[in-house]
Each structure stands twice: as structure tokens, then as C-alpha cells.
Amino acid sequence: MDSADGRATSGMESKQSAASEALEDVCRSFLRARSQVSSQRIVDVANATQIADIRSRATPTREGLLISDTIQEVLDIFSHRVAMDDPRFFGFIPSPVHPSAFLGDILTTMFNTHAGSWYQSSGPSAVEDTLLTWLADQAGLPSTSGGVFVSGGSMANLSAIIAARDTKLKFEDRARARIYLSEQTHSSVQKGLSIAGFHSTQTKVVPCDDLYRMKVGSLREAILEDRAAGMLPFLIVATCGLTNTGGIDPLPQLADVADEEDLWLHVDGAYGASVVLSKKHKHRATGIGRAHSLSWDAHKWLFQTYACGVLLVRDKLSLVKTFSTNASYIQDAEEMESSHINFWNRGMELTRPARAMKLWFSLRMLGTDKVEEMINHGIALAETAEESIRSRPDWKLVTAAQLGIVNFKFSPAGLNERNADDAAEIEKLNAEISRRAIARNIAAPLTTRLKGDLNLRMCAIHPNLTHNHMVQLLGHLSNIAQEVIEGA
């Protein structure tokens, strides 16, 4: 080896060593931050000065920085966020990531596999196909089912809508199509319908019962009315795990309607579908296996990092017919009979990461018993919260605990919710309770509205939150409520 080659090799080794040290530093910083979770800000929204500073650093410069300085900037930037994986964050659907998912994500990123075709990723594709088959089986879908990993519930819902459209409608009939969902259906569904070419007037919002579940009788009436008016009903969108309440639409009855009326039943299970992995609570999702398509987010209740969603369909050929771009019908059929799956023929992405690998990594490390234990814990946490709320004077339970979610409000004696002025005062009280709890970094129960009324909502699914801690946090909320009512 001549001196030039030696210097080049030495320089490369030096860069690799620096990169390795930087990676170790990042991991140490990250683990240190996670060990100090009780002191981190649950909600940290950057102020105007901080945003200006971030913007000044966000513009690329001609000269690069040292790795250590760049890492510090990353830590500063990411400090301004909502800590969705904090045990005390109860808003939206939190994302309590298990440490195995971080490692699985790092490993997946390191290999940077293009998981579009079997040729490019035969190993990861074999894992993805097998894992999809297993998930479909857990949900009770038949052997004809299949699917694809996508970025999340929005993409899964959109892909299902497109597959349903292409399966059930002729192109020239799309303008007369009718879709049925409920007032509690996730907003991503309406967005997906719009992207798929349907006008908002083609959506019929079916009323809900007292438990916020779609009314089957009202659905039947709507279908009859639309057929009589010359419309073409083709899609019912049900939910397993309502974002507001954790409730589940009456899936067996909705499946009956879909069968009788020859409609496609899509179940948005982005959050709640994970309950099928719990032997104790699986019965809550009875009927989910009768769906024609199912969305399911591993980054919600399977403890994965973001961008790990799943779409499952009852007939995997429906995805190939819709999304294949390089094969005739005969070739599609041949692919269906082959174990060599090209996942770019089952979804919208051509270039796609091996998303299934991090979920597989966690399941392989933890085992399904541990995952089931964590799911059960989240359901029990909300039940503990319900019990504690019921025991506290001046607190009202709005919806009972369901799939880790409970709704409640502070409604002190002397204020009548049926009186408009008192109702407005109660809303102000609960909004202030939420604001102070967040500002003091005690917890982050956000507000929502049910039947037009504002209340506090908690989605409590973090495996590291104990039942005692839950009771203590509710005690803190009670103390804050007392301060607010006293004008302190």
C-alpha cells in the first residue's frame, strides 16, 4: 500500500471512529433524558425568541459544524415538543414507545433497505408478509387476507378507501357513490375520501347512540333513502377504538348490514385494533374479522416509534388490482400464488422502508405475552382513573373507561350544567384545570367535546404509569380544581 492509500485509509478510519463516538454520545444523551422523564417538560412549545433561534440554525451554512455541536443543536431543537411518550401525557393517543422499538428502528435505518420489491428486500419482505399474515389471523381475518405496512392510520384509511372504490364502483358511477360514517369517525377518513375523489356531500354522517357508537338502525334507514334517491351506497366506515371515548362501533351488526347490502366494511382500528392481542379483552372487538379492510397502527398501542402502520384487507388481490403498476391481471394472480411479494404492488409507495422490521424486532424480543400484559395494563389504568373520579366530590364521569380512555369533568355543587351561564363557567373551570396541570408539568390531560360540551379526557396506556401514580395525579387535578374555584 503506498502512502496515499495509507493516508486515505487512515482518514476513513478516523471518520468512522468519530461517527461511532458520536452515535454512542447520542445514545447516552437519549438514555439520560429518558431516565429523567419526571423532570422533562411534558409540553414545551417554543416561544418567539426560541423559534427565531431555531430558524437561524435551520438554514444550511457553507461550513459544517463539529458532530458534538450538531448533536447539541439537535437536543435543543427536540426539547421543544410534546413528549408523546411521557407517562403523564394523556392527550390524543399517546405513543409510549418500548425501548426495543428504538433499537429496532435504529437497526432498520442502519441497513436502509428498499422494501418495495422482493428482489431488493427478500429478507425483510418475508418478515413483513409473515407478520401481516399473523396480524390478520389475530384479527380473525380469513386465509385470503393480506396487506402492507404504511406510514400510519391516515395512509391505511386512504388506501382502504381507494381499494374499496375500485372494487365496488365503476368509474362512471363514482359521482353517485355514498359513504357512511359516524360523527365520531376520525378526521383522516374524510380527508382520505376527498383525496380519493369523493365530495363531502357524498358522505352521510350516521347518528350515534348514548355510548357514541354508530346507530345501526339509522344506518339502514340512510341506505334505503339513498338507494331510493338513485345513489350508490358502497362503503361503511366503522371504528374500533374511538379517539374521543375508546368505544367500539357495533361491528357484528355493521358487518351484517354490509353483507346484506353488498357494501365494503372498513374498520378504522388504528388505535383499538391492538385489543385483539389481549386474550382477556379480545371479545370487545368481536366482529372485526368480518371487515373487508382494517387499519392498525403499531405506533399507537403496540409501543413502536412513528411511521409504523398496517393495512389489512380480506382479499389481498384487491390491493394488487388497485395499486399494481407493472403487471397484467395474469401476472398479478401469479404473484398472489407466489411467496415472492412485491409490496410496491400493494400500496402507493414505490420507495418504502422496511417498516415491519422494528415491530418484528420488538415482538421477537418481548414475546406476545409481554405485549398483552402492557395492553391489559393500559385498560386497567383507565379503570383505576374511573374509580378514583367516581369517589371524588364535585367530579363527574362523562364516559366510563374504555380501551384506556376515560372522560370526566369538574362540576362543582352550586353550578347547574343545564343553565347556559353555569355550563359556560364549568367549561372555563375545566379548561383552566388542564392549562395549569400542563403549565406546572404535573400531567397533560387535554380537553375535548362530547355532545358539544367540553370535558377533560385521559388516554392512559403507558406501561410505566402505576395505578398509585394515576390516583396521585387525579389528586393533583382535584387540588388544582379547588384553587381555581377559590380564585387562587
PDB file of C-alpha atoms in Angstrom, residues 49-186:
ATOM      1  CA  THR A  49     -37.306  34.073  20.600  1.00  0.00           C
ATOM      2  CA  GLN A  50     -36.603  30.336  20.593  1.00  0.00           C
ATOM      3  CA  ILE A  51     -38.264  29.905  17.199  1.00  0.00           C
ATOM      4  CA  ALA A  52     -36.139  32.711  15.764  1.00  0.00           C
ATOM      5  CA  ASP A  53     -33.015  30.992  17.079  1.00  0.00           C
ATOM      6  CA  ILE A  54     -34.088  27.630  15.652  1.00  0.00           C
ATOM      7  CA  ARG A  55     -34.833  29.178  12.268  1.00  0.00           C
ATOM      8  CA  SER A  56     -31.420  30.799  12.211  1.00  0.00           C
ATOM      9  CA  ARG A  57     -29.812  27.402  12.722  1.00  0.00           C
ATOM     10  CA  ALA A  58     -32.152  25.611  10.331  1.00  0.00           C
ATOM     11  CA  THR A  59     -30.751  27.337   7.253  1.00  0.00           C
ATOM     12  CA  PRO A  60     -27.785  25.350   5.864  1.00  0.00           C
ATOM     13  CA  THR A  61     -24.375  27.038   6.065  1.00  0.00           C
ATOM     14  CA  ARG A  62     -21.356  26.731   3.810  1.00  0.00           C
ATOM     15  CA  GLU A  63     -19.160  25.341   6.575  1.00  0.00           C
ATOM     16  CA  GLY A  64     -20.174  22.351   8.656  1.00  0.00           C
ATOM     17  CA  LEU A  65     -20.117  22.015  12.462  1.00  0.00           C
ATOM     18  CA  LEU A  66     -18.409  19.514  14.692  1.00  0.00           C
ATOM     19  CA  ILE A  67     -20.509  16.412  15.302  1.00  0.00           C
ATOM     20  CA  SER A  68     -20.704  17.189  19.021  1.00  0.00           C
ATOM     21  CA  ASP A  69     -22.006  20.713  18.341  1.00  0.00           C
ATOM     22  CA  THR A  70     -24.554  19.435  15.834  1.00  0.00           C
ATOM     23  CA  ILE A  71     -25.802  16.845  18.321  1.00  0.00           C
ATOM     24  CA  GLN A  72     -26.260  19.549  20.948  1.00  0.00           C
ATOM     25  CA  GLU A  73     -28.320  21.565  18.488  1.00  0.00           C
ATOM     26  CA  VAL A  74     -30.462  18.503  17.807  1.00  0.00           C
ATOM     27  CA  LEU A  75     -31.092  18.096  21.542  1.00  0.00           C
ATOM     28  CA  ASP A  76     -32.014  21.775  21.851  1.00  0.00           C
ATOM     29  CA  ILE A  77     -34.428  21.615  18.924  1.00  0.00           C
ATOM     30  CA  PHE A  78     -36.128  18.428  20.075  1.00  0.00           C
ATOM     31  CA  SER A  79     -36.594  19.840  23.574  1.00  0.00           C
ATOM     32  CA  HIS A  80     -39.447  21.909  22.123  1.00  0.00           C
ATOM     33  CA  ARG A  81     -42.101  19.272  21.601  1.00  0.00           C
ATOM     34  CA  VAL A  82     -44.956  17.423  23.214  1.00  0.00           C
ATOM     35  CA  ALA A  83     -43.454  14.368  24.889  1.00  0.00           C
ATOM     36  CA  MET A  84     -45.987  11.917  23.475  1.00  0.00           C
ATOM     37  CA  ASP A  85     -44.227   9.030  25.236  1.00  0.00           C
ATOM     38  CA  ASP A  86     -44.273  10.616  28.704  1.00  0.00           C
ATOM     39  CA  PRO A  87     -46.342   8.514  31.160  1.00  0.00           C
ATOM     40  CA  ARG A  88     -48.127  11.705  32.258  1.00  0.00           C
ATOM     41  CA  PHE A  89     -49.202  12.738  28.767  1.00  0.00           C
ATOM     42  CA  PHE A  90     -52.844  11.751  28.288  1.00  0.00           C
ATOM     43  CA  GLY A  91     -53.843  13.738  25.196  1.00  0.00           C
ATOM     44  CA  PHE A  92     -54.677  12.442  21.714  1.00  0.00           C
ATOM     45  CA  ILE A  93     -53.467   8.837  21.546  1.00  0.00           C
ATOM     46  CA  PRO A  94     -50.055   8.857  23.256  1.00  0.00           C
ATOM     47  CA  SER A  95     -47.133   6.889  21.859  1.00  0.00           C
ATOM     48  CA  PRO A  96     -45.471   5.042  24.735  1.00  0.00           C
ATOM     49  CA  VAL A  97     -42.515   3.565  22.885  1.00  0.00           C
ATOM     50  CA  HIS A  98     -40.851   0.461  24.299  1.00  0.00           C
ATOM     51  CA  PRO A  99     -37.015   0.653  24.281  1.00  0.00           C
ATOM     52  CA  SER A 100     -36.885  -2.359  21.955  1.00  0.00           C
ATOM     53  CA  ALA A 101     -38.627  -0.274  19.282  1.00  0.00           C
ATOM     54  CA  PHE A 102     -35.901   2.372  19.392  1.00  0.00           C
ATOM     55  CA  LEU A 103     -33.276  -0.286  18.830  1.00  0.00           C
ATOM     56  CA  GLY A 104     -35.338  -1.935  16.092  1.00  0.00           C
ATOM     57  CA  ASP A 105     -35.769   1.434  14.390  1.00  0.00           C
ATOM     58  CA  ILE A 106     -32.029   2.158  14.577  1.00  0.00           C
ATOM     59  CA  LEU A 107     -31.181  -1.224  13.083  1.00  0.00           C
ATOM     60  CA  THR A 108     -33.747  -0.792  10.302  1.00  0.00           C
ATOM     61  CA  THR A 109     -32.377   2.653   9.475  1.00  0.00           C
ATOM     62  CA  MET A 110     -28.783   1.434   9.517  1.00  0.00           C
ATOM     63  CA  PHE A 111     -29.450  -1.107   6.766  1.00  0.00           C
ATOM     64  CA  ASN A 112     -31.629   1.407   4.848  1.00  0.00           C
ATOM     65  CA  THR A 113     -33.325  -1.329   2.848  1.00  0.00           C
ATOM     66  CA  HIS A 114     -35.566  -0.516  -0.110  1.00  0.00           C
ATOM     67  CA  ALA A 115     -38.554  -2.708   0.715  1.00  0.00           C
ATOM     68  CA  GLY A 116     -40.501  -2.151  -2.495  1.00  0.00           C
ATOM     69  CA  SER A 117     -39.787  -5.446  -4.225  1.00  0.00           C
ATOM     70  CA  TRP A 118     -38.824  -8.971  -3.271  1.00  0.00           C
ATOM     71  CA  TYR A 119     -35.602  -8.665  -5.275  1.00  0.00           C
ATOM     72  CA  GLN A 120     -34.499  -5.656  -3.247  1.00  0.00           C
ATOM     73  CA  SER A 121     -35.532  -6.956   0.187  1.00  0.00           C
ATOM     74  CA  SER A 122     -36.281 -10.665   0.192  1.00  0.00           C
ATOM     75  CA  GLY A 123     -35.394 -10.992   3.896  1.00  0.00           C
ATOM     76  CA  PRO A 124     -37.401  -8.028   5.250  1.00  0.00           C
ATOM     77  CA  SER A 125     -40.218  -8.739   2.770  1.00  0.00           C
ATOM     78  CA  ALA A 126     -40.505 -12.301   4.057  1.00  0.00           C
ATOM     79  CA  VAL A 127     -40.782 -10.897   7.590  1.00  0.00           C
ATOM     80  CA  GLU A 128     -43.369  -8.307   6.529  1.00  0.00           C
ATOM     81  CA  ASP A 129     -45.548 -10.843   4.719  1.00  0.00           C
ATOM     82  CA  THR A 130     -45.378 -13.327   7.592  1.00  0.00           C
ATOM     83  CA  LEU A 131     -46.113 -10.667  10.191  1.00  0.00           C
ATOM     84  CA  LEU A 132     -49.080  -9.382   8.182  1.00  0.00           C
ATOM     85  CA  THR A 133     -50.461 -12.920   7.989  1.00  0.00           C
ATOM     86  CA  TRP A 134     -50.066 -13.282  11.751  1.00  0.00           C
ATOM     87  CA  LEU A 135     -51.757  -9.941  12.475  1.00  0.00           C
ATOM     88  CA  ALA A 136     -54.620 -10.809  10.132  1.00  0.00           C
ATOM     89  CA  ASP A 137     -55.053 -14.136  11.899  1.00  0.00           C
ATOM     90  CA  GLN A 138     -55.136 -12.412  15.300  1.00  0.00           C
ATOM     91  CA  ALA A 139     -57.910 -10.163  13.997  1.00  0.00           C
ATOM     92  CA  GLY A 140     -59.877 -13.159  12.705  1.00  0.00           C
ATOM     93  CA  LEU A 141     -59.475 -12.387   9.005  1.00  0.00           C
ATOM     94  CA  PRO A 142     -59.510 -15.343   6.587  1.00  0.00           C
ATOM     95  CA  SER A 143     -56.575 -17.018   4.852  1.00  0.00           C
ATOM     96  CA  THR A 144     -57.242 -14.955   1.717  1.00  0.00           C
ATOM     97  CA  SER A 145     -56.249 -11.790   3.555  1.00  0.00           C
ATOM     98  CA  GLY A 146     -53.054  -9.812   3.253  1.00  0.00           C
ATOM     99  CA  GLY A 147     -51.839  -6.276   3.499  1.00  0.00           C
ATOM    100  CA  VAL A 148     -48.999  -3.833   3.618  1.00  0.00           C
ATOM    101  CA  PHE A 149     -47.135  -1.734   6.181  1.00  0.00           C
ATOM    102  CA  VAL A 150     -47.694   2.008   5.692  1.00  0.00           C
ATOM    103  CA  SER A 151     -46.784   5.221   7.493  1.00  0.00           C
ATOM    104  CA  GLY A 152     -49.874   5.275   9.712  1.00  0.00           C
ATOM    105  CA  GLY A 153     -53.629   5.269  10.056  1.00  0.00           C
ATOM    106  CA  SER A 154     -54.225   8.123   7.627  1.00  0.00           C
ATOM    107  CA  MET A 155     -52.430   6.301   4.828  1.00  0.00           C
ATOM    108  CA  ALA A 156     -54.042   2.983   5.776  1.00  0.00           C
ATOM    109  CA  ASN A 157     -57.520   4.535   5.714  1.00  0.00           C
ATOM    110  CA  LEU A 158     -56.850   6.256   2.392  1.00  0.00           C
ATOM    111  CA  SER A 159     -55.507   3.051   0.821  1.00  0.00           C
ATOM    112  CA  ALA A 160     -58.536   1.107   2.049  1.00  0.00           C
ATOM    113  CA  ILE A 161     -60.901   3.717   0.609  1.00  0.00           C
ATOM    114  CA  ILE A 162     -59.196   3.513  -2.777  1.00  0.00           C
ATOM    115  CA  ALA A 163     -59.299  -0.304  -2.772  1.00  0.00           C
ATOM    116  CA  ALA A 164     -62.982  -0.228  -1.808  1.00  0.00           C
ATOM    117  CA  ARG A 165     -63.724   2.318  -4.546  1.00  0.00           C
ATOM    118  CA  ASP A 166     -62.013   0.274  -7.226  1.00  0.00           C
ATOM    119  CA  THR A 167     -63.607  -2.973  -6.073  1.00  0.00           C
ATOM    120  CA  LYS A 168     -67.174  -1.751  -5.640  1.00  0.00           C
ATOM    121  CA  LEU A 169     -67.630   1.044  -8.184  1.00  0.00           C
ATOM    122  CA  LYS A 170     -67.381   1.531 -11.919  1.00  0.00           C
ATOM    123  CA  PHE A 171     -65.536   4.695 -12.833  1.00  0.00           C
ATOM    124  CA  GLU A 172     -68.627   6.292 -14.326  1.00  0.00           C
ATOM    125  CA  ASP A 173     -70.614   5.600 -11.131  1.00  0.00           C
ATOM    126  CA  ARG A 174     -68.283   7.337  -8.677  1.00  0.00           C
ATOM    127  CA  ALA A 175     -70.278  10.579  -8.694  1.00  0.00           C
ATOM    128  CA  ARG A 176     -73.333   8.713  -7.333  1.00  0.00           C
ATOM    129  CA  ALA A 177     -71.403   6.869  -4.622  1.00  0.00           C
ATOM    130  CA  ARG A 178     -72.394   7.159  -0.977  1.00  0.00           C
ATOM    131  CA  ILE A 179     -70.220   6.577   2.097  1.00  0.00           C
ATOM    132  CA  TYR A 180     -71.413   6.103   5.677  1.00  0.00           C
ATOM    133  CA  LEU A 181     -69.530   7.055   8.813  1.00  0.00           C
ATOM    134  CA  SER A 182     -70.418   8.422  12.238  1.00  0.00           C
ATOM    135  CA  GLU A 183     -69.971  11.780  13.935  1.00  0.00           C
ATOM    136  CA  GLN A 184     -67.123  10.190  15.923  1.00  0.00           C
ATOM    137  CA  THR A 185     -65.213   8.872  12.885  1.00  0.00           C
ATOM    138  CA  HIS A 186     -61.605  10.065  12.744  1.00  0.00           C
TER     139      HIS A 186
END
